[in-house]
Short mmCIF file of C-alpha atoms and ligand atoms in Angstrom, two decimals:
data_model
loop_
_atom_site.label_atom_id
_atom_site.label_comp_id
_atom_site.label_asym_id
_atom_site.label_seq_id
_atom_site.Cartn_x
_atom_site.Cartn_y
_atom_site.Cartn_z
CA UNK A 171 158.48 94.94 28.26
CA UNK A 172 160.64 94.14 25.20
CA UNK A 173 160.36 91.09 24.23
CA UNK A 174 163.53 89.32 23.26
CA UNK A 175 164.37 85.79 21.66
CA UNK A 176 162.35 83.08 21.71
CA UNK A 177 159.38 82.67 23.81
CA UNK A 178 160.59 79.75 25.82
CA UNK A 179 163.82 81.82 26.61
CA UNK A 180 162.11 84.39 28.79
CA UNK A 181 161.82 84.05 32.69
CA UNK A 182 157.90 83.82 32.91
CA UNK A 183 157.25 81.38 30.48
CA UNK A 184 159.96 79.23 31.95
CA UNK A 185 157.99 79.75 35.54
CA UNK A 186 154.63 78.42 33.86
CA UNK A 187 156.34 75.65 31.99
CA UNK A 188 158.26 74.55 35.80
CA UNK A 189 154.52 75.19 37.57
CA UNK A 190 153.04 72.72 35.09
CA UNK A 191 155.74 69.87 35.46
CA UNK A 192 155.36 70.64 39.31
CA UNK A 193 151.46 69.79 39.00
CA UNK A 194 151.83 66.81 36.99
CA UNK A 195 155.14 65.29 39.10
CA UNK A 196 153.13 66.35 42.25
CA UNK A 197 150.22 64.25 40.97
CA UNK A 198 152.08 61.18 39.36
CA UNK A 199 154.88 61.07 41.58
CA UNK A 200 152.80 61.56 44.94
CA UNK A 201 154.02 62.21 48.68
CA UNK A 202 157.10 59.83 47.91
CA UNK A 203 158.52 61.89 45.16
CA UNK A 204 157.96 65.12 47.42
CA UNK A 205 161.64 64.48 49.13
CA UNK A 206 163.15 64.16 46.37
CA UNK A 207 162.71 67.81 44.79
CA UNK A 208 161.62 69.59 47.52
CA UNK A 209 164.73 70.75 48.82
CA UNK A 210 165.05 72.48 44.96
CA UNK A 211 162.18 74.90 46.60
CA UNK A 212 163.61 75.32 49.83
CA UNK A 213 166.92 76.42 48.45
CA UNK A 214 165.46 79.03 46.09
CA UNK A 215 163.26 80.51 49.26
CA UNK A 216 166.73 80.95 51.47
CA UNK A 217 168.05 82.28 48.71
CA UNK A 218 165.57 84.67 48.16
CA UNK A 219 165.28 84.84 51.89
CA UNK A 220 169.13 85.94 52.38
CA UNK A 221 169.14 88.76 50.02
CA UNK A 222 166.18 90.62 51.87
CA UNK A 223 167.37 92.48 54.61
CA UNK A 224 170.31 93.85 52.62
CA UNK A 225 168.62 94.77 49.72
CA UNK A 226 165.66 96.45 51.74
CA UNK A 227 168.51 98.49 53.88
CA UNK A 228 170.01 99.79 51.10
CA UNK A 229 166.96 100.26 48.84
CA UNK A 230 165.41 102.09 51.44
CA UNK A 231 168.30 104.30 52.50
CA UNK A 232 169.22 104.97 49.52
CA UNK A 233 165.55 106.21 47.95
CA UNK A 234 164.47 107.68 51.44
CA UNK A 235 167.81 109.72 51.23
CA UNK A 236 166.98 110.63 47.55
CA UNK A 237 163.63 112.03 48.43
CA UNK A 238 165.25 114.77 50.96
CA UNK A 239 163.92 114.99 54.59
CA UNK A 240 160.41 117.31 55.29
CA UNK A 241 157.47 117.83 52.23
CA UNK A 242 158.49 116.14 49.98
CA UNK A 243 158.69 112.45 51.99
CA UNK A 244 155.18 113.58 54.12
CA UNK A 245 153.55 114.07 50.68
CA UNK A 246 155.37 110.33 49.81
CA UNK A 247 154.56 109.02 53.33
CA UNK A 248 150.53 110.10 53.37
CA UNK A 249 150.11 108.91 49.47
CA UNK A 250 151.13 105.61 50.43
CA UNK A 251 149.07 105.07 53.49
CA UNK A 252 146.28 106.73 51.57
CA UNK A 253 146.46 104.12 48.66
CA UNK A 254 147.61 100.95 51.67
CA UNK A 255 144.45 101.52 53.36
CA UNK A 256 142.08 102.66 50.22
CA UNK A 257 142.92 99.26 48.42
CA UNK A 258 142.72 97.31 51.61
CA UNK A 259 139.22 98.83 52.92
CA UNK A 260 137.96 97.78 49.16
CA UNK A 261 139.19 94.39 49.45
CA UNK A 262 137.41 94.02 52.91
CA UNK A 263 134.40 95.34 51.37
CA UNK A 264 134.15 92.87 48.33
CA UNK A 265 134.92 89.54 50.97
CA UNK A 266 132.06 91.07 53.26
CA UNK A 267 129.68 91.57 50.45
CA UNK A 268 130.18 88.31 48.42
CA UNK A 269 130.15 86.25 52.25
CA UNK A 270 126.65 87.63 52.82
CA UNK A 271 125.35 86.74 49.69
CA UNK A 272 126.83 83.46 49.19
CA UNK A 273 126.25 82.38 52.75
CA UNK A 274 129.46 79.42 52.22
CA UNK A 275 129.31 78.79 56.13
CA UNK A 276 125.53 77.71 56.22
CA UNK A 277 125.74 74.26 55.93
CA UNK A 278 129.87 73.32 55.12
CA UNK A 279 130.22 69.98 56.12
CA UNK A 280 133.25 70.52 58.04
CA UNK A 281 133.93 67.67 59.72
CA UNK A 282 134.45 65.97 56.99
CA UNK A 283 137.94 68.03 56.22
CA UNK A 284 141.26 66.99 58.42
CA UNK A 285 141.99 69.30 60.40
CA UNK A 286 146.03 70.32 60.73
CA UNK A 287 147.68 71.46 64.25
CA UNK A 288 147.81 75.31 63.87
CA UNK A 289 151.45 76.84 63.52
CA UNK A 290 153.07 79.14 65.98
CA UNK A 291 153.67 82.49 64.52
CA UNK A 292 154.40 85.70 66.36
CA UNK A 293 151.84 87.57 65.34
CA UNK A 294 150.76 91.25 67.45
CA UNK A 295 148.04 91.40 69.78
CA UNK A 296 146.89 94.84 69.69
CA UNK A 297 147.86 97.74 67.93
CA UNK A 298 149.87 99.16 70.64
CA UNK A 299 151.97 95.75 70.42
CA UNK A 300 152.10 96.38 66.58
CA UNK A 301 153.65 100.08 67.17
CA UNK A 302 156.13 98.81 69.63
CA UNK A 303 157.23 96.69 67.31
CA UNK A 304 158.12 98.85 64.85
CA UNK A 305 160.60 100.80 67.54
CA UNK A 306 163.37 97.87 67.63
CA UNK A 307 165.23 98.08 70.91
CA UNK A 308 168.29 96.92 69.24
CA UNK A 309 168.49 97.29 65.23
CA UNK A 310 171.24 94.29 64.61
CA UNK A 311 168.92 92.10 66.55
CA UNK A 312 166.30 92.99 64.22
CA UNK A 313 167.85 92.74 60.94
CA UNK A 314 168.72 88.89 62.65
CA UNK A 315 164.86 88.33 63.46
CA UNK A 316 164.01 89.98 60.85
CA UNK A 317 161.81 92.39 62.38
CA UNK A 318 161.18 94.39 59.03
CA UNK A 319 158.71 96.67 60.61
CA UNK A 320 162.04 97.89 62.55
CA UNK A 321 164.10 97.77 60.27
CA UNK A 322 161.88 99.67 57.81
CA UNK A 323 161.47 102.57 60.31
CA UNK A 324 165.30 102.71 61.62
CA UNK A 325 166.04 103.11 57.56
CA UNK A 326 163.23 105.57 57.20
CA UNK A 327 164.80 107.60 59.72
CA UNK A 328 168.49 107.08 58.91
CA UNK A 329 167.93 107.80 55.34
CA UNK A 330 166.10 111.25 56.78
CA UNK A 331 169.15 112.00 58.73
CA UNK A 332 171.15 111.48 55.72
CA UNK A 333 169.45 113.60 53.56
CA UNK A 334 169.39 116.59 56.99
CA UNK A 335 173.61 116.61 56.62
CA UNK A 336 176.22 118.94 54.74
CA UNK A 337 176.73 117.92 50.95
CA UNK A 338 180.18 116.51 51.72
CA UNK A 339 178.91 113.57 54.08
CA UNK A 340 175.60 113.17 52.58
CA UNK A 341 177.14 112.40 49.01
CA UNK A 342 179.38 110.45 50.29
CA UNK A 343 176.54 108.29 52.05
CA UNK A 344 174.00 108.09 49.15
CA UNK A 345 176.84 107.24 46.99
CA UNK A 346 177.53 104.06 49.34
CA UNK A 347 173.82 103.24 49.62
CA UNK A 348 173.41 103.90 46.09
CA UNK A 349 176.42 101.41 44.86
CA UNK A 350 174.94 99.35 47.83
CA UNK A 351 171.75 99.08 45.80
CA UNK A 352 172.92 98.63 42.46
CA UNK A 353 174.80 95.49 43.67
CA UNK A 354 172.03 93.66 45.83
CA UNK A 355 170.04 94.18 42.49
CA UNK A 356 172.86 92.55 40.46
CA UNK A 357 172.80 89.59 42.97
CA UNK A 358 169.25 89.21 43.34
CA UNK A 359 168.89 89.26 39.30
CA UNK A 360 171.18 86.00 39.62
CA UNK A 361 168.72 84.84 42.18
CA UNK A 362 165.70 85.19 40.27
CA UNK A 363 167.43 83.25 37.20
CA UNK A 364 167.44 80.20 39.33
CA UNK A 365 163.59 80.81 39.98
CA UNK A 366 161.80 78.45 37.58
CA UNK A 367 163.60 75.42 39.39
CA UNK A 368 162.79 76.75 42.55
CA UNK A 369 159.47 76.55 41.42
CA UNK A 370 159.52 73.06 40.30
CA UNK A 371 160.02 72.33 43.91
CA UNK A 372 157.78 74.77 45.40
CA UNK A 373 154.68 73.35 43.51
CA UNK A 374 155.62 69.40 43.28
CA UNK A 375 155.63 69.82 47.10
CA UNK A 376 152.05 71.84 47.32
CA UNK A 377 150.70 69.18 45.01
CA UNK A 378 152.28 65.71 46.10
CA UNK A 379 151.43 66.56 49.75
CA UNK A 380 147.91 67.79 49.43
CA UNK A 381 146.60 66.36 46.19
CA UNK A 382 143.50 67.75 45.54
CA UNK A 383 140.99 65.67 47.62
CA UNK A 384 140.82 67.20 50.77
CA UNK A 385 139.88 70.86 48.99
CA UNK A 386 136.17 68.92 48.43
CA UNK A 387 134.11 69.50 52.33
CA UNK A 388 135.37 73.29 52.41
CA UNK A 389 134.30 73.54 48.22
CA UNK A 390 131.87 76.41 48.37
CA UNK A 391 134.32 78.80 51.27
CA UNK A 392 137.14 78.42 48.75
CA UNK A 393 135.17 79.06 45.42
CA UNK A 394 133.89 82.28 47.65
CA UNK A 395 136.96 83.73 48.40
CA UNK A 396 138.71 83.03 45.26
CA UNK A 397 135.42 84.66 43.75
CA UNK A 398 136.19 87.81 46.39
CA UNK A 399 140.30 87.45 44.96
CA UNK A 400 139.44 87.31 41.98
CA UNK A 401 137.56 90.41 41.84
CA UNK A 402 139.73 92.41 43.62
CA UNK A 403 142.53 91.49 41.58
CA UNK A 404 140.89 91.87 38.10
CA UNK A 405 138.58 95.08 38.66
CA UNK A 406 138.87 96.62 41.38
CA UNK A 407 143.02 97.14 41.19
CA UNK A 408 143.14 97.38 37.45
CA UNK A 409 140.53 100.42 38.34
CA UNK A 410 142.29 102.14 40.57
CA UNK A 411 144.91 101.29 38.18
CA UNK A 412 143.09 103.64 35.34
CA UNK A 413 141.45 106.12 37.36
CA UNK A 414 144.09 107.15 39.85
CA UNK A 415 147.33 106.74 37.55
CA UNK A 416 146.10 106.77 34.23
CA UNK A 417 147.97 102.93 33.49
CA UNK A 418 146.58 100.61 31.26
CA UNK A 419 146.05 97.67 33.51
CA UNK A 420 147.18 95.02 31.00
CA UNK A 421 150.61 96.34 30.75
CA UNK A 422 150.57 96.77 33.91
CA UNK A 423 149.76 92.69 34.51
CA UNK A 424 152.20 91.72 31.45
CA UNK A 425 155.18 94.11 33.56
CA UNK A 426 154.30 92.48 36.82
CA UNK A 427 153.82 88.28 35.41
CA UNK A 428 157.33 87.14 37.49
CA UNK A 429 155.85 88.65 40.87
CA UNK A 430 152.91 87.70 40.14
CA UNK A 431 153.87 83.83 39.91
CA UNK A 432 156.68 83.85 42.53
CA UNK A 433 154.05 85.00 44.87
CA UNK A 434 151.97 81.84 43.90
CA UNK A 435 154.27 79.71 44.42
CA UNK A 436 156.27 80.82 47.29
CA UNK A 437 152.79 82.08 49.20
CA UNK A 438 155.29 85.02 50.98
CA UNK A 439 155.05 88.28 50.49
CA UNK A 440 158.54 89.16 52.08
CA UNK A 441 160.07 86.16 49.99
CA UNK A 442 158.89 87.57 46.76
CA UNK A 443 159.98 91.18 47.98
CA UNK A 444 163.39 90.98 45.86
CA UNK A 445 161.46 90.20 42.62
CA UNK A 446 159.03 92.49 43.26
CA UNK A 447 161.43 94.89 43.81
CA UNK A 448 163.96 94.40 40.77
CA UNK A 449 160.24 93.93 38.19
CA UNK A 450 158.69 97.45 39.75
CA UNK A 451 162.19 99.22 38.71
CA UNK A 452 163.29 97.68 35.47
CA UNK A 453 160.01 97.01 33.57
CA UNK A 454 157.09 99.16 35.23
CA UNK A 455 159.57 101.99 35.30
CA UNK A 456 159.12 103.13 38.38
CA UNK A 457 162.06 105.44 40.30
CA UNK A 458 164.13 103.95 43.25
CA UNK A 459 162.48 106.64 45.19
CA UNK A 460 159.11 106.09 44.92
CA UNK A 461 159.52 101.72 45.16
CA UNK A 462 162.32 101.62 47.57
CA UNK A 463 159.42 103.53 49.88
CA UNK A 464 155.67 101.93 48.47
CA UNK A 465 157.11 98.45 48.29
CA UNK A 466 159.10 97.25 51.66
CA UNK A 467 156.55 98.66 53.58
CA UNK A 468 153.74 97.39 51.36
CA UNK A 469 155.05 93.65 51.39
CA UNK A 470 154.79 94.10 55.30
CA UNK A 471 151.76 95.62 56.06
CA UNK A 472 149.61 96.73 52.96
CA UNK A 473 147.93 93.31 52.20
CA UNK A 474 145.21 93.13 50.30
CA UNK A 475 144.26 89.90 49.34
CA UNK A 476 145.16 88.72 53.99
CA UNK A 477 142.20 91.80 54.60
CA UNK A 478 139.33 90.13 52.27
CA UNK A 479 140.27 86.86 53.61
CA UNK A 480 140.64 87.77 57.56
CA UNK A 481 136.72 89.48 57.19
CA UNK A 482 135.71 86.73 55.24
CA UNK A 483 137.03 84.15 56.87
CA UNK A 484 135.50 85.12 60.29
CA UNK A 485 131.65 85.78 58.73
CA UNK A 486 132.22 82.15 57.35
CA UNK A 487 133.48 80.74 60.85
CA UNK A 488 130.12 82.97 62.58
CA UNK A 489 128.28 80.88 59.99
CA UNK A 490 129.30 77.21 60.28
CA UNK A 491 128.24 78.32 64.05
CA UNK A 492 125.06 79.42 63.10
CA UNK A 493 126.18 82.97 65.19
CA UNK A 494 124.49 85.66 63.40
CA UNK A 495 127.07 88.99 63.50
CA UNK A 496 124.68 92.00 63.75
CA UNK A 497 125.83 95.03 61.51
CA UNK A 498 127.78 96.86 64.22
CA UNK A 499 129.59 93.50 64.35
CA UNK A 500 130.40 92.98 61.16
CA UNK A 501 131.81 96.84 60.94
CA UNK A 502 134.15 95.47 64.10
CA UNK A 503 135.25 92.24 61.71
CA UNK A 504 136.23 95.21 59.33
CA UNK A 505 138.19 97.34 60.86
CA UNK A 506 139.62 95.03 62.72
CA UNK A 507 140.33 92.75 59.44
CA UNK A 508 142.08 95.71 58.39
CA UNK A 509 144.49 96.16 61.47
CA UNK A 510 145.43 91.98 61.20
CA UNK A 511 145.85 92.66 57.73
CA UNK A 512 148.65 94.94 58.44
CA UNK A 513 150.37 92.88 61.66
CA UNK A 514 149.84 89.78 59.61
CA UNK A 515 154.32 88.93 58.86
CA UNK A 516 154.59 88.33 55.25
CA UNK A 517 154.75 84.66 55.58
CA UNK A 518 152.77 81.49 54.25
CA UNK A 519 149.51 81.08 56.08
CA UNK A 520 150.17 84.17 58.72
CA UNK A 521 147.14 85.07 57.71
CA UNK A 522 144.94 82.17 58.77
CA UNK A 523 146.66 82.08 62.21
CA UNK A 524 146.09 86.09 62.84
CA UNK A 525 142.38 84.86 62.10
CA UNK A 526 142.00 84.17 65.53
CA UNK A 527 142.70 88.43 66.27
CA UNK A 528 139.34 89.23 64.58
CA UNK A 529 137.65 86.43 65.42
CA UNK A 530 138.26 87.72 69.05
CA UNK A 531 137.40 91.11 68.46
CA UNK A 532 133.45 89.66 68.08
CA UNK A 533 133.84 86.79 70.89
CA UNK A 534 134.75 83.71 69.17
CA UNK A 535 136.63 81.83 70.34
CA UNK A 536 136.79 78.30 72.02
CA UNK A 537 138.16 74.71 71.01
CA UNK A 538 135.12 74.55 68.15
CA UNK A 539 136.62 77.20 66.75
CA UNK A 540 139.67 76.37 67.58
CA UNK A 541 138.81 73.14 65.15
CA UNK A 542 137.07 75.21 62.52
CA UNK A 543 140.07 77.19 61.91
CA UNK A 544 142.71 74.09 62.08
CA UNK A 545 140.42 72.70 59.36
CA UNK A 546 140.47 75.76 57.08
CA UNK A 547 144.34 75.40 57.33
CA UNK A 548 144.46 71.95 56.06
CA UNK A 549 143.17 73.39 52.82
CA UNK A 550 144.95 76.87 53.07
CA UNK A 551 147.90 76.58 50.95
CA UNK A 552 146.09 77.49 47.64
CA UNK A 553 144.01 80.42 48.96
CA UNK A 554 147.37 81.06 50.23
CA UNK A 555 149.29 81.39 46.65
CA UNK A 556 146.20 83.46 45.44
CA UNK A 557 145.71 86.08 48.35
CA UNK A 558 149.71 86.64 48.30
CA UNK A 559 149.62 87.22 44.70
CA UNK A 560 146.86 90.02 45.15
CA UNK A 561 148.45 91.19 48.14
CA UNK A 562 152.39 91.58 46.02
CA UNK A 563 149.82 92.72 42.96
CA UNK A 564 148.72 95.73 44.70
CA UNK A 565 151.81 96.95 46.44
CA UNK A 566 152.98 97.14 42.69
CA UNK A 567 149.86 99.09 41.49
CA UNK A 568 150.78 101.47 44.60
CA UNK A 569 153.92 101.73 43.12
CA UNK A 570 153.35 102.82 39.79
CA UNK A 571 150.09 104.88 41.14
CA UNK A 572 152.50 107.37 43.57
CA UNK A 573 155.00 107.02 40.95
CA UNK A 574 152.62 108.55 38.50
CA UNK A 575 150.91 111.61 40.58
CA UNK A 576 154.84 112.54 41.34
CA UNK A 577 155.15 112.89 37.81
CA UNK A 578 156.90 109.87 37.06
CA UNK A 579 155.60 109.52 32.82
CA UNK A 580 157.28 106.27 31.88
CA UNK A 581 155.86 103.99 34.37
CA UNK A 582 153.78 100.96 32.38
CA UNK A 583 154.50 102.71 29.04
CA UNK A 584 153.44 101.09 26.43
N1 LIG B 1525 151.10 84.57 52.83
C1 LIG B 1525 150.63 85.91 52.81
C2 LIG B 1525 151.72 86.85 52.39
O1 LIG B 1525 152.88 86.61 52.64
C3 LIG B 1525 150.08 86.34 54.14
C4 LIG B 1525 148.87 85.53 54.42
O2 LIG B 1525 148.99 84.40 54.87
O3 LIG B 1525 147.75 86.02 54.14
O4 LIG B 1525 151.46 87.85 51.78
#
C-alpha cells in the first residue's frame, strides 16, 4: 500500500479515529444518545447491504467466466475447499484445546448475567437442508432473500456456461459482466468513503446500549475465546500465510486494515463482503479470478473465527452443566462445529443461535440451556466484532494463498 498525504487523510485511520469517538460518545452520552446517531450506522449497513448481490453476480460471473469451464476451475474449486476447511479444522482445534485447559464453564456465575430473548434466524438443520439450499428453486427469489448460497452456485454455473460458448457470444458476455464489475466497484468505492461515519454509529450504538458492565459474570468464557481468536488470527493464519504462499503476514495485515475494522464494527461477514472485495483486488493484488471465486463463497461459508466459537462455546455450555463430553463427544462437537460453521448466514450473532445445532448433536438441549445460551447472547456483540474479523481475515489469506500457488507474484508485495 502506497501511502499518500497525510496520515489523517487515509480511510483506516479515519475508521480508528470514528471507533474511538464512538467509544467515548457511547460511554458519555449513554442509551439516550444511542437514537440520535444510530441511524448514521444503519444507513451505511443498507448501503453496504444494497450493493451485494450485484456486485457478487457480476464479480462472480465475470471471474468464473475468466477461469474457462473444466481443469482449470476444479483445480480453483478443490484449492479453496482445501484451504476453507484446513483453516477452519485449525480454528476448531485451538477453541477445543484452550476450553479444556482453561475450564471457563467450571464455576461461571451465570445467573448473574441478563439473559436476552434469542433471535429468529433461518439457519439449516442438517446438511442435506444446507445442500438444498444451495439449489434455489427460483434464482430472482433468491437474489430478493438473499439466498447467497444460490446465488453463488447459479453464477458458478452460468459463468461455466459462458465460458463452454463460441467466441462471438462469450466475449460479448464477459465483456458485459466485466464492465458490470468495474462499475459495482466504482459504486461500492463511494460506499466505503462514507464508512468512517457509518462507524461512528455502528460503535456509539454497541457501546451506549451495552456499556461494559454486563461483560463481568461471563469474564473468564470471553477472555477464553478471545485468547482462542486471538491466536488464530495472529499465528496460526499469518502461518499459513508464510508457509503456504510465501506472504509476509504484516503486509498482508497493513493491505487488509479497512476489512479488518468494517468487520468489527459491522459484526457481518456478508456486509463487509464489498470491502473485502474492492481491498483483496486493489491493494493485496490479487486477480478478479482468483477473489471473485475464494471470497463470496468464503464470506458465506468458510468462517473461521463462528467454528472456534461454535466448539467452544458448546464445551463451555457442557461445563456450566457440569456434563462431562467424553472424547468421541467432543470429536462430534468438532465436526459438527465445522458443518454450523459453514450454514451459519453471514450475519451478526448467527453464530450464537446455530449454537443450538451442535449443542444437539451431543444431547443438550432443554430450557437450562435454553437460558445458558440467551445469557451468552446478552454479552455476544463483542465476541461478535472479533470472530467476524477472523472469519473476513482468513477468506483474505485464502485469497492471496490460491492467488499465489496459481502464480499470481504481486499479491502482498512489498
Ligand atoms: N457475525 C459472523 C459473521 O458474519 C457470524 C457469527 O455470528 O459468527 O461472520
Amino acid at each position: 500500500m502506497v501511502n499518500q498525504g497525510r496520515w489523517y487523510t487515509q480511510l483506516h485511520w479515519q475508521i480508528f479515529i470514528a471507533m474511538g469517538l464512538g467509544i467515548i460518545a457511547g460511554l458519555v452520552g449513554g442509551k439516550e444518545f444511542v437514537p440520535r446517531v444510530e441511524w448514521l450506522g444503519t444507513l451505511f449497513i443498507r448501503l453496504l447491504k444494497m450493493v451485494i448481490v450485484p456486485l457478487v453476480i457480476f464479480s462472480i460471473v465475470s471471474g468464473v467466466a475468466s477461469v474457462g469451464a473444466g481443469r482449470n476451475l476444479g483445480r480453483l474449486f478443490s484449492k479453496t475447499l482445501g484451504y476453507y476447511v484446513l483453516s477452519s479444522f485449525l480454528a476448531i482445534l485451538v477453541g477445543l484445546v484452550l476450553v479444556n485447559i482453561v475450564q471457563p464453564g467450571a464455576g461461571a456465575n451465570i445467573a448473574g448475567a441478563a439473559s436476552n430473548a434469542i433471535p429468529e434466524l433461518q439457519t439449516p438443520s442438517s446438511p442435506a437442508d444446507l445442500l438444498f439450499r444451495m439449489v434455489p428453486l427460483n434464482i430472482v427469489a433468491a437474489a430478493a432473500a438473499p439466498n447467497m448460497l444460490g446465488i453463488i452456485f447459479f453464477c458458478i454455473l452460468f459463468g461455466i456456461a459462458i465460458a463452454t460458448l463460441p467466441a462471438k457470444p462469450r466475449i460479448v458476455l464477459s465483456d458485459f459482466f466485466d464492465a458490470g464489475f468495474q462499475a459495482m466497484m466504482k459504486l461500492t468505492g463511494w460506499v466505503i468513503r462514507f464508512a468512517p461515519i457509518g462507524v461512528f454509529g455502528l460503535i456509539t450504538r454497541v457501546v451506549g446500549l451495552t456499556g461494559f458492565e454486563s461483560f463481568r459474570a461471563l469474564g473468564l468464557y470471553m477472555l477464553t475465546i478471545a485468547a482462542g481468536l486471538s491466536i488464530h488470527l495472529f499465528l496460526t493464519l499469518p502461518l499459513l500465510l508464510m508457509l503456504l504462499g510465501r506472504i509476509k503476514p504484516k503486509i498482508h495485515f497493513r493491505n487488509m486494515i479497512e476489512p479488518l475494522t468494517m468487520a468489527f464494527s459491522t459484526s457481518s461477514s456478508g456486509a463487509t463482503l464489498p470491502v473485502t472485495l474492492s481491498t483483496v483486488e486493489k491493494k493485496v493484488g490479487v486477480s478478479n479470478k482468483v477473489s471473485s471465486f475464494v471470497l463470496p463463497m468464503g464470506a458465506t461459508i468458510n468462517m473461521d473465527g463462528t467454528a472456534l466459537y461454535e466448539c467452544a462455546g458448546v464445551l463451555f455450555i457442557a461445563q456450566v452443566l457440569g456434563v462431562e463430553l467424553s472424547i468421541m463427544q467432543q470429536m462430534v462437537v468438532v465436526i459438527t462445529a465445522l458443518l454450523a460453521s459453514i450454514g451459519a448466514a453471514a450475519v451478526p450473532s448467527a453464530g450464537l443461535v446455530i449454537i443450538f445445532l451442535v449443542l444437539d448433536s451431543v444431547n443438550l438441549r432443554g430450557p437450562e440451556v435454553d437460558a445458558i445460551v440467551g445469557t451468552m447472547l446478552a454479552i455476544d456483540r463483542p465476541l461478535d466484532m472479533f470472530r467476524t474479523s477472523v472469519n473476513v481475515f482468513s477468506d483474505s489469506c485464502g485469497a492471496a494463498i490460491i492467488a499465489r500457488s496459481e502464480g499470481e507474484e504481486n499479491v502482498d508485495a512489498e
